XYZ file of N, CA, C and O in Angstrom:
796
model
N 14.529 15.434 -7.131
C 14.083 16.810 -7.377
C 13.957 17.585 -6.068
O 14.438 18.718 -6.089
N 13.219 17.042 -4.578
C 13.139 17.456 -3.828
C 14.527 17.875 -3.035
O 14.564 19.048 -2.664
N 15.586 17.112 -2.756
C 16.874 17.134 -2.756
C 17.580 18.117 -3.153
O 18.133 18.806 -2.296
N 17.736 18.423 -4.519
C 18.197 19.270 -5.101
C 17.658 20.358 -5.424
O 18.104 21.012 -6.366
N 16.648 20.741 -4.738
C 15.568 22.098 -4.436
C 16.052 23.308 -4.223
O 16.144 24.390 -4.803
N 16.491 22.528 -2.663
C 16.968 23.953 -2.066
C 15.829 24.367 -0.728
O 15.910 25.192 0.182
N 14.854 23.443 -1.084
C 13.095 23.571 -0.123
C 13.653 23.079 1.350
O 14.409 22.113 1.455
N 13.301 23.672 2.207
C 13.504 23.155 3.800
C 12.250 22.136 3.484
O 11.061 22.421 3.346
N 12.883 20.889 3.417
C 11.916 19.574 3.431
C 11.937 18.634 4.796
O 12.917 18.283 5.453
N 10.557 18.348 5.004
C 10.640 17.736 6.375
C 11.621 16.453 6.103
O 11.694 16.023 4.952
N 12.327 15.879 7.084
C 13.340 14.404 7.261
C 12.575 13.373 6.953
O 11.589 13.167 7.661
N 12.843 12.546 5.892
C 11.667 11.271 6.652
C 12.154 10.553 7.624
O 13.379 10.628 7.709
N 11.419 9.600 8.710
C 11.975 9.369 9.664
C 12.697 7.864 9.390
O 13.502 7.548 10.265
N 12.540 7.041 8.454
C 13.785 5.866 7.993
C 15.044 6.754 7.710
O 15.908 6.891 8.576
N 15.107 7.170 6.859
C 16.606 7.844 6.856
C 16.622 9.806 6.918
O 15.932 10.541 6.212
N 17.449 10.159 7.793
C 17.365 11.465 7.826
C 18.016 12.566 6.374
O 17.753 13.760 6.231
N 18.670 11.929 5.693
C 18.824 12.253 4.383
C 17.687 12.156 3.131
O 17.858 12.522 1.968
N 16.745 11.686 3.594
C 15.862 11.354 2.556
C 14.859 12.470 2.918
O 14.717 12.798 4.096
N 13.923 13.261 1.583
C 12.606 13.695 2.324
C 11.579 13.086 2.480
O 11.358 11.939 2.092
N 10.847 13.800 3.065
C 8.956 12.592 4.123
C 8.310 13.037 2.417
O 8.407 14.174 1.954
N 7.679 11.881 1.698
C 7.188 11.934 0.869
C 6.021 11.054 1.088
O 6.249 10.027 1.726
N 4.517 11.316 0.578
C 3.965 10.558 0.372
C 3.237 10.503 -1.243
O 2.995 11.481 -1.950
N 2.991 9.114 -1.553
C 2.525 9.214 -3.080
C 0.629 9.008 -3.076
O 0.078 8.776 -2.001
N 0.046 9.091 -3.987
C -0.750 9.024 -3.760
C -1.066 7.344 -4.639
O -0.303 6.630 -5.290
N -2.400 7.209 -4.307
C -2.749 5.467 -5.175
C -1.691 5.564 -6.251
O -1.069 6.565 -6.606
N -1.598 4.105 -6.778
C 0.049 4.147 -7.968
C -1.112 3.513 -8.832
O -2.155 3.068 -8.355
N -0.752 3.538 -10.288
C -1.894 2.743 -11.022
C -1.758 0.986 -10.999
O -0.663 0.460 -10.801
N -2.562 0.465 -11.147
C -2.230 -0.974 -10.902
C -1.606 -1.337 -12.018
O -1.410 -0.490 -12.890
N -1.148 -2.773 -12.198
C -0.530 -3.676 -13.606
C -1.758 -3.659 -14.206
O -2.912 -3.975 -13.914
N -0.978 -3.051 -15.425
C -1.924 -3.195 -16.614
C -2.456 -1.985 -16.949
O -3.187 -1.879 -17.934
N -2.073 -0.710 -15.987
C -2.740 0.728 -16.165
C -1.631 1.514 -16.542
O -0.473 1.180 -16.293
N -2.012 2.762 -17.255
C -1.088 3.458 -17.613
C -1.644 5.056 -16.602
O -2.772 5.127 -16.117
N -0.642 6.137 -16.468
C -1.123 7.026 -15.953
C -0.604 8.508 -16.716
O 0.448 8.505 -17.356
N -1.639 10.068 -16.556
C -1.394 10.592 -17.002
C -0.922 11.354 -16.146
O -0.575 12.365 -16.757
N -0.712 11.461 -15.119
C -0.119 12.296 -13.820
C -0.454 11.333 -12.768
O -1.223 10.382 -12.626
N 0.719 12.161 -11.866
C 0.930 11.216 -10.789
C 0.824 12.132 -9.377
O 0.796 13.362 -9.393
N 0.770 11.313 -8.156
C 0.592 12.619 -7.275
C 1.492 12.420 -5.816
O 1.280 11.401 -5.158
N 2.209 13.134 -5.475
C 2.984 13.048 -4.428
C 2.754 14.398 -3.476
O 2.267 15.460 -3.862
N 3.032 14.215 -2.687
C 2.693 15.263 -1.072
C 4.366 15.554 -0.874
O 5.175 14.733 -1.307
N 4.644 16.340 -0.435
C 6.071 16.870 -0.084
C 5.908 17.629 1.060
O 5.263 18.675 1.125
N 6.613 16.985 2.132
C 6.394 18.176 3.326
C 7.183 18.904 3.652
O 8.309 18.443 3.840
N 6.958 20.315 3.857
C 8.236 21.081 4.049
C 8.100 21.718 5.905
O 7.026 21.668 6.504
N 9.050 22.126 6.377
C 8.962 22.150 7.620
C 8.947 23.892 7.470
O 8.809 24.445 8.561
N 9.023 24.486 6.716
C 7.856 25.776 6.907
C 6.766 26.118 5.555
O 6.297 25.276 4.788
N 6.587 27.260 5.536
C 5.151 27.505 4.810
C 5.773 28.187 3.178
O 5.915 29.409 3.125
N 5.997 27.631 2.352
C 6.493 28.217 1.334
C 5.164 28.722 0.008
O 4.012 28.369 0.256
N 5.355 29.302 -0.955
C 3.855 29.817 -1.645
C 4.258 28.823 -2.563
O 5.460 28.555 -2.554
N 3.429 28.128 -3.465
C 3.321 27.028 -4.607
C 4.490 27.979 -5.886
O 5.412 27.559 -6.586
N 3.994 29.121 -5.751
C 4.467 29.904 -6.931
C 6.087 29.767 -6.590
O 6.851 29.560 -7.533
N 6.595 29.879 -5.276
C 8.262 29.403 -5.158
C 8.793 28.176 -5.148
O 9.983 27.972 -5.388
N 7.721 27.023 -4.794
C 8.416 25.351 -4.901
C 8.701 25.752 -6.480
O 9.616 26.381 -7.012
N 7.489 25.097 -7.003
C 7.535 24.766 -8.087
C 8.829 25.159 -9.308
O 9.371 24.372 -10.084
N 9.005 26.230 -9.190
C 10.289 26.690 -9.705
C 11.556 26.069 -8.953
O 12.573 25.882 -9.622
N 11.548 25.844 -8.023
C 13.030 25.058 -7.185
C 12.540 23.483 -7.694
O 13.619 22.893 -7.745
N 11.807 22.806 -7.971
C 11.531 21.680 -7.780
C 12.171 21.290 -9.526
O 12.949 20.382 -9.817
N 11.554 22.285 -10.446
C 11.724 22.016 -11.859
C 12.927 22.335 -12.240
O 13.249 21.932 -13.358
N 13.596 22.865 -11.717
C 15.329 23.137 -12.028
C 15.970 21.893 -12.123
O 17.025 21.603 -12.687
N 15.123 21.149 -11.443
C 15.697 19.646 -11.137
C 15.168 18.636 -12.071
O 15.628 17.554 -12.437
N 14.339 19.117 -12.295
C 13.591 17.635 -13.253
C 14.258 16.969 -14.240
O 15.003 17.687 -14.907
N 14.218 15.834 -14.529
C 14.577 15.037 -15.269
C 14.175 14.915 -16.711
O 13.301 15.733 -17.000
N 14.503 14.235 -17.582
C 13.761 14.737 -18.787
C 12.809 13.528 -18.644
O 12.966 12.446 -18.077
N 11.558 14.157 -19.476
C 10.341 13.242 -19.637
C 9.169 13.273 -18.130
O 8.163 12.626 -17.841
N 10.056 14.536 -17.352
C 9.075 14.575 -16.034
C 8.436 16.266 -16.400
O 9.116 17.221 -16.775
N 7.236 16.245 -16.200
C 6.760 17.502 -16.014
C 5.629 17.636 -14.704
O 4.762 16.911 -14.216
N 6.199 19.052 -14.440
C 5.115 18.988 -13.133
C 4.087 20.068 -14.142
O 4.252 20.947 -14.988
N 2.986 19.391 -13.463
C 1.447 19.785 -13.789
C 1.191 20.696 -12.988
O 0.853 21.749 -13.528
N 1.216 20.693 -12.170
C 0.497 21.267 -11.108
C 1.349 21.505 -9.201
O 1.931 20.539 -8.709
N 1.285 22.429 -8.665
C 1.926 22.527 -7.600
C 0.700 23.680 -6.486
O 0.434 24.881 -6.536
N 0.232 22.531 -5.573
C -0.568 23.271 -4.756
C -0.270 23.232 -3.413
O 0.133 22.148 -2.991
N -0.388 24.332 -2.481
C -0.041 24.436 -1.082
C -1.479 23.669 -0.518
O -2.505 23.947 -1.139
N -1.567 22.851 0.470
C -2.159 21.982 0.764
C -2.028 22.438 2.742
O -0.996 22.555 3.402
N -3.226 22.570 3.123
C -3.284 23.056 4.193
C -2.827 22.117 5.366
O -3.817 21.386 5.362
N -2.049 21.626 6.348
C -1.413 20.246 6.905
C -2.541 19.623 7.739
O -2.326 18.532 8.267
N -3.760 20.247 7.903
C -5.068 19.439 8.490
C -5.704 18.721 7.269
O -6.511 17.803 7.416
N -5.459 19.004 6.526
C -5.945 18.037 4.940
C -5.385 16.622 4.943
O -4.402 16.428 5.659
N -5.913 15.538 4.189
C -5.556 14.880 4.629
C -4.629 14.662 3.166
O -4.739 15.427 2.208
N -3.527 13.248 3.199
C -2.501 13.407 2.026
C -3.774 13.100 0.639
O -4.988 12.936 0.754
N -2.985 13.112 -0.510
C -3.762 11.924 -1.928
C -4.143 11.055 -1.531
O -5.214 10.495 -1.760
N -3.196 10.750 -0.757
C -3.649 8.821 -0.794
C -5.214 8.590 -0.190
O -6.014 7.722 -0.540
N -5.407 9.729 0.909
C -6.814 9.629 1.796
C -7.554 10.600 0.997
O -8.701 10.809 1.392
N -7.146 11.275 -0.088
C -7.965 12.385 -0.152
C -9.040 11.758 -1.188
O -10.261 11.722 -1.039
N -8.215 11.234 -2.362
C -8.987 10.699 -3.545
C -10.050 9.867 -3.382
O -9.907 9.000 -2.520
N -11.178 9.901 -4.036
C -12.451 9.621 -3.922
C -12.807 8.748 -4.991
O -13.582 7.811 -4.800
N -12.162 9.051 -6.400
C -12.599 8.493 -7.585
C -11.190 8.845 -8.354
O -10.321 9.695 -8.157
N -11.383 7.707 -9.407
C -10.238 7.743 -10.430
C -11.106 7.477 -11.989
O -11.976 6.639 -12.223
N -10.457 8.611 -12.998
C -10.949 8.302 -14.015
C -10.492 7.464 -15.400
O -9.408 7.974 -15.682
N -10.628 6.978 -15.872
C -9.813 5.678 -16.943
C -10.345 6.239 -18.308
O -11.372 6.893 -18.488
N -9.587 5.910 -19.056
C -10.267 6.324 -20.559
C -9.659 4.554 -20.945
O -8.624 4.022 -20.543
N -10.324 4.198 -21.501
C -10.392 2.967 -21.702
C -10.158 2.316 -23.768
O -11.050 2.235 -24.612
N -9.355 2.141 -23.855
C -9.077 2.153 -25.378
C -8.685 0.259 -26.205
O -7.822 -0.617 -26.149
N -10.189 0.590 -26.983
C -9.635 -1.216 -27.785
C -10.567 -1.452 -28.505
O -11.150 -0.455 -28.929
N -11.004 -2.583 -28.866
C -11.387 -2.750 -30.008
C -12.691 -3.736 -29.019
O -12.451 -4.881 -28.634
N -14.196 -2.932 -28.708
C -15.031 -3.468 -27.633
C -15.814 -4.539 -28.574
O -16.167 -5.641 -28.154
N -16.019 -4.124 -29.770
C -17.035 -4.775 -30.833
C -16.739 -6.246 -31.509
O -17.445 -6.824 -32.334
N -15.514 -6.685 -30.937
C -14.400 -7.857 -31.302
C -14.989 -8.485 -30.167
O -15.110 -9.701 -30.315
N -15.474 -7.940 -28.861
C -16.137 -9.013 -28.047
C -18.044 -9.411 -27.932
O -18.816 -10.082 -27.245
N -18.054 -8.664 -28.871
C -19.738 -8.557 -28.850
C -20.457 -8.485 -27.907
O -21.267 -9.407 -27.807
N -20.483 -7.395 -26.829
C -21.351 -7.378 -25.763
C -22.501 -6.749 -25.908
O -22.980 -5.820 -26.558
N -22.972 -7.951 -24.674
C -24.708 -8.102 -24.916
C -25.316 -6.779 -24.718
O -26.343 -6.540 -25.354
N -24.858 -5.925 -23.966
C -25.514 -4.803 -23.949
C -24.318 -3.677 -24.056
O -23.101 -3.768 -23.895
N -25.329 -2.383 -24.457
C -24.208 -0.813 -24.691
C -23.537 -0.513 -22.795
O -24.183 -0.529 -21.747
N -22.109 -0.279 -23.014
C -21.501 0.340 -21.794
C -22.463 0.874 -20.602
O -22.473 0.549 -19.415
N -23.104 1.613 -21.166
C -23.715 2.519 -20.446
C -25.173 1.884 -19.636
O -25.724 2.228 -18.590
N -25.466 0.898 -20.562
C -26.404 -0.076 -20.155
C -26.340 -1.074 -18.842
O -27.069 -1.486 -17.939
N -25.492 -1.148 -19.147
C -24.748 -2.362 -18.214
C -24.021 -1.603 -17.057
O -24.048 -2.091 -15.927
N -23.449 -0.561 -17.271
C -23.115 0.440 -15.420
C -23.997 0.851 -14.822
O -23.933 0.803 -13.593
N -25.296 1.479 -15.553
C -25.921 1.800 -14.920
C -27.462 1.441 -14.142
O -28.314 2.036 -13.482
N -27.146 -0.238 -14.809
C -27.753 -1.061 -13.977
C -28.119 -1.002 -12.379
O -27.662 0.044 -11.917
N -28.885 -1.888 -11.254
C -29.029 -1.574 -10.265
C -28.105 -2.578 -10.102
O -27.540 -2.386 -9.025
N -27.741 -3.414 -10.573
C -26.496 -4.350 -9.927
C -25.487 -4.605 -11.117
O -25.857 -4.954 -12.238
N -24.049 -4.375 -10.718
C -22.825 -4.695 -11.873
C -22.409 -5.847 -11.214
O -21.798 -5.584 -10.179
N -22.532 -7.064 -11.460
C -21.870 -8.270 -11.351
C -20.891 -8.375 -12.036
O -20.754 -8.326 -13.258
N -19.820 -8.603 -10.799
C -18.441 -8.824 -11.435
C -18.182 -10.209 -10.836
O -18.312 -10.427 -9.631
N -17.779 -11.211 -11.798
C -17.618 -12.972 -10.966
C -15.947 -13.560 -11.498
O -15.533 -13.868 -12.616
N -15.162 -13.536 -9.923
C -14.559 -13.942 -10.732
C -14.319 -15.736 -10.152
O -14.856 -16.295 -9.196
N -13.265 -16.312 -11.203
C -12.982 -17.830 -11.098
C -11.739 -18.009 -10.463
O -10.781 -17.395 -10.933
N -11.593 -18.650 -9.595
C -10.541 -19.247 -8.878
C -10.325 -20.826 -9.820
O -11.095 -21.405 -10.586
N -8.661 -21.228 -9.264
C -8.395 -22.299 -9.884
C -9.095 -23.604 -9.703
O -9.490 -24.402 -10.552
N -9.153 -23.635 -8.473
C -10.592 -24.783 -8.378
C -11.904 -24.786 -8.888
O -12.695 -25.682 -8.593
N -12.198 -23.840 -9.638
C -13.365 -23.899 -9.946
C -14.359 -22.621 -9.481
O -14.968 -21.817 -10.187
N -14.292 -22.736 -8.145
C -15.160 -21.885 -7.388
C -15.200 -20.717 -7.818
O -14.237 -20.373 -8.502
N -16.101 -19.898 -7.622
C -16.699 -18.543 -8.458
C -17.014 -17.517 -6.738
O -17.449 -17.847 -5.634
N -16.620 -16.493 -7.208
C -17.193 -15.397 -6.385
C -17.508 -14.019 -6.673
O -16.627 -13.160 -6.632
N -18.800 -13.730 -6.985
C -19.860 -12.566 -6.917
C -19.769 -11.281 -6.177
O -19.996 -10.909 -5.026
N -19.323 -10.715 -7.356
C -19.626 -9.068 -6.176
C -20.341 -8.197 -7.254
O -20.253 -8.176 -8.482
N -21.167 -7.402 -6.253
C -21.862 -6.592 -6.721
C -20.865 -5.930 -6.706
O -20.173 -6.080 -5.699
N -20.262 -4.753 -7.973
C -19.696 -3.762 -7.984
C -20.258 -2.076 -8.381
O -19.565 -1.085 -8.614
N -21.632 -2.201 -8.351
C -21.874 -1.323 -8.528
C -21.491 0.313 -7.583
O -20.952 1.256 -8.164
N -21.787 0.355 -6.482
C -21.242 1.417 -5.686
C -19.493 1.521 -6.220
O -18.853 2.373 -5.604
N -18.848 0.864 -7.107
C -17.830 1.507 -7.062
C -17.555 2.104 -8.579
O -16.565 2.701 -8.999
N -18.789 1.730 -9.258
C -19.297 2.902 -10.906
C -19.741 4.284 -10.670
O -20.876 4.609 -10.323
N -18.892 4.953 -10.859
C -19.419 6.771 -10.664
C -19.957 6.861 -12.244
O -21.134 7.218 -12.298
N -19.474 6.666 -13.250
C -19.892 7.145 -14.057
C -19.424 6.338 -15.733
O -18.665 5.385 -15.909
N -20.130 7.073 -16.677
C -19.597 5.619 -17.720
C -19.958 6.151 -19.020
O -21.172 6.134 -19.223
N -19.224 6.634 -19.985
C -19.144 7.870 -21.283
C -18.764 6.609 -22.239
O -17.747 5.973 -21.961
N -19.586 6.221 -23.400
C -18.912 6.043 -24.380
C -18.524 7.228 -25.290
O -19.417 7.805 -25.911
N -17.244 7.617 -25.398
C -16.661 8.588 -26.451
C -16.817 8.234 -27.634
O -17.348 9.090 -28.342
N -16.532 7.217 -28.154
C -16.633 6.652 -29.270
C -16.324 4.983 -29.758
O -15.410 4.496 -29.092
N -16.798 4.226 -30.584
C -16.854 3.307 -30.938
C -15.501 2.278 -30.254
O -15.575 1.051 -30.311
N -14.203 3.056 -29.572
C -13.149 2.145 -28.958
C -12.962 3.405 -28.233
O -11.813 3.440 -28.674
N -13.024 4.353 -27.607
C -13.333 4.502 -26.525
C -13.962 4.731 -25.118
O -14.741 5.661 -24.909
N -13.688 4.078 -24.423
C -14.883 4.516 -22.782
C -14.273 5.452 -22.150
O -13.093 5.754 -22.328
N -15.187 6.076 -21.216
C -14.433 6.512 -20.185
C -15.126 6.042 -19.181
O -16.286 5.650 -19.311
N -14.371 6.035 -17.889
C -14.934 5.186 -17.015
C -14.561 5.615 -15.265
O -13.572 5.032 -14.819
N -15.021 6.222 -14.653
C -14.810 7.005 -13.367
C -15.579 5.788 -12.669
O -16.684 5.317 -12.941
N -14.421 5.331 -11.433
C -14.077 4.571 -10.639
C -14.086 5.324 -9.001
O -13.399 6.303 -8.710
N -14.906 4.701 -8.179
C -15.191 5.459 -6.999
C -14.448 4.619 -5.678
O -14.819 3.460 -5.497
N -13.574 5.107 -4.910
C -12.960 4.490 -3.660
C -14.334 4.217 -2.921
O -15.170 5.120 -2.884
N -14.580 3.012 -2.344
C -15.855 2.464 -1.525
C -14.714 1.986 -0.126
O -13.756 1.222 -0.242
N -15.056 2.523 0.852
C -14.654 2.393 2.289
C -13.016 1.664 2.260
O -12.555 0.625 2.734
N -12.368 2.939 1.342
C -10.690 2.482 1.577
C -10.324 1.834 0.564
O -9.169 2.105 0.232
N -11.212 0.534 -0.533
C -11.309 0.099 -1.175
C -11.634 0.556 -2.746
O -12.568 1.298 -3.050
N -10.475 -0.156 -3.894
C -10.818 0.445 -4.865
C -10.698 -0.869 -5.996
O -10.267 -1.969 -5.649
N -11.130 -0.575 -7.336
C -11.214 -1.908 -8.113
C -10.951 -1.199 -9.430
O -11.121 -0.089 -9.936
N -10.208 -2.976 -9.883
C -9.287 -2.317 -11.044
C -10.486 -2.223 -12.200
O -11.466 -2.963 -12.294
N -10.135 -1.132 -13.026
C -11.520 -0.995 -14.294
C -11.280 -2.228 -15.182
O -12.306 -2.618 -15.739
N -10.094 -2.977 -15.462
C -10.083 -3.740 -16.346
C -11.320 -5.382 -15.217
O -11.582 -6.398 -15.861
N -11.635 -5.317 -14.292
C -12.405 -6.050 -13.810
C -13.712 -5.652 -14.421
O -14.512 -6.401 -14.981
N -13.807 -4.373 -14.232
C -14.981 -4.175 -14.420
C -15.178 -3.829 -16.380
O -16.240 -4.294 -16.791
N -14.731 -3.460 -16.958
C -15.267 -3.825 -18.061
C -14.563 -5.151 -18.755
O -14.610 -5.155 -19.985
N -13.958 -6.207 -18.160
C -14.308 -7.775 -18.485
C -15.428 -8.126 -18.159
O -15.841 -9.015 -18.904
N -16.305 -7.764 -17.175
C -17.474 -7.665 -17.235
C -18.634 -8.035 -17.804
O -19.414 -8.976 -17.955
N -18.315 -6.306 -18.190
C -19.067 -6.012 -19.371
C -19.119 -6.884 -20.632
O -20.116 -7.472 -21.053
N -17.933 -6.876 -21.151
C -17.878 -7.703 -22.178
C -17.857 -9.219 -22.198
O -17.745 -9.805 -23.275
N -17.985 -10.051 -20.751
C -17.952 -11.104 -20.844
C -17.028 -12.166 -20.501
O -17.306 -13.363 -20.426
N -15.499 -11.422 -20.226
C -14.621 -12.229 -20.110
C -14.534 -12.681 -18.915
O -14.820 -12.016 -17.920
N -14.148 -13.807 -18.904
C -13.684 -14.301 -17.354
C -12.798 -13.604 -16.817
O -11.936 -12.992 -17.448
N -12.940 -13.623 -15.325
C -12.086 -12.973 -14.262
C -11.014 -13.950 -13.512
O -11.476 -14.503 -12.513
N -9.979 -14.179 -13.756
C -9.172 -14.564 -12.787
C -9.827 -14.357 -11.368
O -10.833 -13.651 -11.309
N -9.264 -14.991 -10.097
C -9.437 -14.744 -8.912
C -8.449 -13.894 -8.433
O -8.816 -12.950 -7.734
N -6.635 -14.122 -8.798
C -5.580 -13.484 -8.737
C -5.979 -11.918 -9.227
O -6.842 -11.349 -9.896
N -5.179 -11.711 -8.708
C -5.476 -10.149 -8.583
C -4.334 -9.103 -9.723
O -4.444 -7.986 -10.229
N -3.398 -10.053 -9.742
C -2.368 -9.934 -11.022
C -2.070 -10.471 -11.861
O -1.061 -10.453 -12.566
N -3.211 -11.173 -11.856
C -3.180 -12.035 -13.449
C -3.747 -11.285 -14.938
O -4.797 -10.681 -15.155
N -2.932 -11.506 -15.571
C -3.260 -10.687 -17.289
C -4.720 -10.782 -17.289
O -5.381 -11.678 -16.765
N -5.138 -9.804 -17.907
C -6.808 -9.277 -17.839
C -6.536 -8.327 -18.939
O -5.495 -7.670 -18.939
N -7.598 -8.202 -20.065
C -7.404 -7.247 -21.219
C -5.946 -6.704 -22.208
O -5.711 -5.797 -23.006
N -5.423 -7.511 -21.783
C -3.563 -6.744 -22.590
C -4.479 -6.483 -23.728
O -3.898 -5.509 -24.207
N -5.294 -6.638 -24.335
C -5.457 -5.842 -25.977
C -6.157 -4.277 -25.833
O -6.373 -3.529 -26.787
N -6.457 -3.976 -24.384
C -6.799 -2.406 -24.405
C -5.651 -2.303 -23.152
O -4.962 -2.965 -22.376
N -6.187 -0.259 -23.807
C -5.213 0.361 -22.984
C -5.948 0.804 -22.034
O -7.120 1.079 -22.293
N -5.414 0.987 -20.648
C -6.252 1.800 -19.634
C -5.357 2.854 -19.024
O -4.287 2.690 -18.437
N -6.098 4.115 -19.318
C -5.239 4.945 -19.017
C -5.888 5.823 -17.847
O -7.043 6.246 -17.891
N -5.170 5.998 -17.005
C -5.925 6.898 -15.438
C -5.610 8.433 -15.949
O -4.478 8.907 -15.851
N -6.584 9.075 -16.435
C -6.492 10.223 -16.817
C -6.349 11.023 -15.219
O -5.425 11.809 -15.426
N -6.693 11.176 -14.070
C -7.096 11.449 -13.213
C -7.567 11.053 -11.468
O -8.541 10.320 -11.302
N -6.907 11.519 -10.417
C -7.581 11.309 -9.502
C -8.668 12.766 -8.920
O -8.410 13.942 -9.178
N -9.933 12.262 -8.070
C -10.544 13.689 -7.568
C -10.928 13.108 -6.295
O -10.963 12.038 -5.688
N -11.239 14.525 -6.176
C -11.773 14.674 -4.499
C -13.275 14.841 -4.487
O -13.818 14.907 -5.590
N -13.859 14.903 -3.645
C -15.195 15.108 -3.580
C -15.576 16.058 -2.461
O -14.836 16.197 -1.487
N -16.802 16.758 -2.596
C -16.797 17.719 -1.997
C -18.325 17.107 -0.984
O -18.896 16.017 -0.951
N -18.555 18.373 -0.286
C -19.712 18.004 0.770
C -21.092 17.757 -0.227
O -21.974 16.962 0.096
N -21.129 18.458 -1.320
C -22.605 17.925 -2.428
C -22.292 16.503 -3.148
O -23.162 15.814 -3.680
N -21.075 16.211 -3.091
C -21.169 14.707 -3.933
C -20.385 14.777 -4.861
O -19.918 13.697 -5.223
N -19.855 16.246 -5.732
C -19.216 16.753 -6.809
C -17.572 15.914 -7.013
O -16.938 15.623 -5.999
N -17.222 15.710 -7.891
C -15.727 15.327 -8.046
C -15.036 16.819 -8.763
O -15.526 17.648 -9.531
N -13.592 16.698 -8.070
C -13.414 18.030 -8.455
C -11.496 17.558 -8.422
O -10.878 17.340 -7.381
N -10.959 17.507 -9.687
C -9.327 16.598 -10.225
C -8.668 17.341 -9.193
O -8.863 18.536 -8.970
N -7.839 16.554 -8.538
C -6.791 16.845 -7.868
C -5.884 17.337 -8.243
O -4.942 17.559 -7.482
């Protein structure tokens, strides 16, 4: 799309035919996403209201752009900007009988997440600092806002196995929940009061 623009796009510096793109976090295995976020640099100052129209001439089918914002070049990209990610979380929670309501259990002073390695051995993390927030919508769905802690971020299907009880792999790509869906409705930024505000 960028290519076939027409946009004076900066070079990336592996190949000079290609443009400097950066993406922002990708969703992990096992997540689904509802937008996605990429940085495009152009080597002058164009208004959002003119990409966006050069960019969509190009699109592919099944791609839509959401959104197209001029981004000031002292900002930093998605990838550094995002603060929190939000999940809507979809399945059947009452099939695992957990001991306590969603909301009970995040907003605890400690979320123990443990997981099992193949030997046996177990390891404990408090995950709470990385729970922003925790909505039951309804009877199979959550929602569930996920907070970047110093660079670091954690997959929600850790954290509501949790909740419900299931064991944690130690692997980091090992199957966890295939019977719900997790869908990243969202990344945000945060502002100087604490506020999240969608990218």
């Amino acid at each position: 799309m960028v290519l076939a623009s027409g946009l004076p796009f900066e070079k990336a510096k592996v190949n000079p035919n290609w443009p400097r793109l950066a993406y922002g976090p990708a969703p992990a295995k096992g997540q689904q996403a509802e937008r996605e976020y990429l940085d495009v640099y152009l080597t002058e100052p164009r208004p959002a209201d003119e990409v966006r129209p050069a960019l969509e001439k190009s699109a592919p089918a099944g791609i839509q752009l959401l959104s197209v914002q001029r981004v000031p070049y002292a900002l930093p990209s998605v990838q550094n900007l995002a603060a929190a990610a939000r999940y809507r979380v979809e399945g059947d929670f009452a099939s695992y009988t957990p001991a306590q309501p969603a909301e009970t259990f995040f907003n605890a002073d400690r979320v123990e997440v443990v997981q099992r390695a193949e030997n046996g051995l177990t390891f404990t993390q408090n995950a709470k600092p990385f729970v922003r927030e925790v909505q039951t919508l309804s009877p199979r769905i959550l929602c569930l806002t996920v907070a970047c802690v110093e660079g670091k971020w954690i997959h929600p299907q850790q954290l509501v196995a949790a909740w419900l009880g299931v064991e944690i792999p130690a692997q980091p790509d090992a199957a966890l929940l295939e019977d719900f869906a997790f869908v990243r409705e969202g990344l945000f930024w945060q502002d100087g009061a604490g506020a999240l505000h969608l990218i």
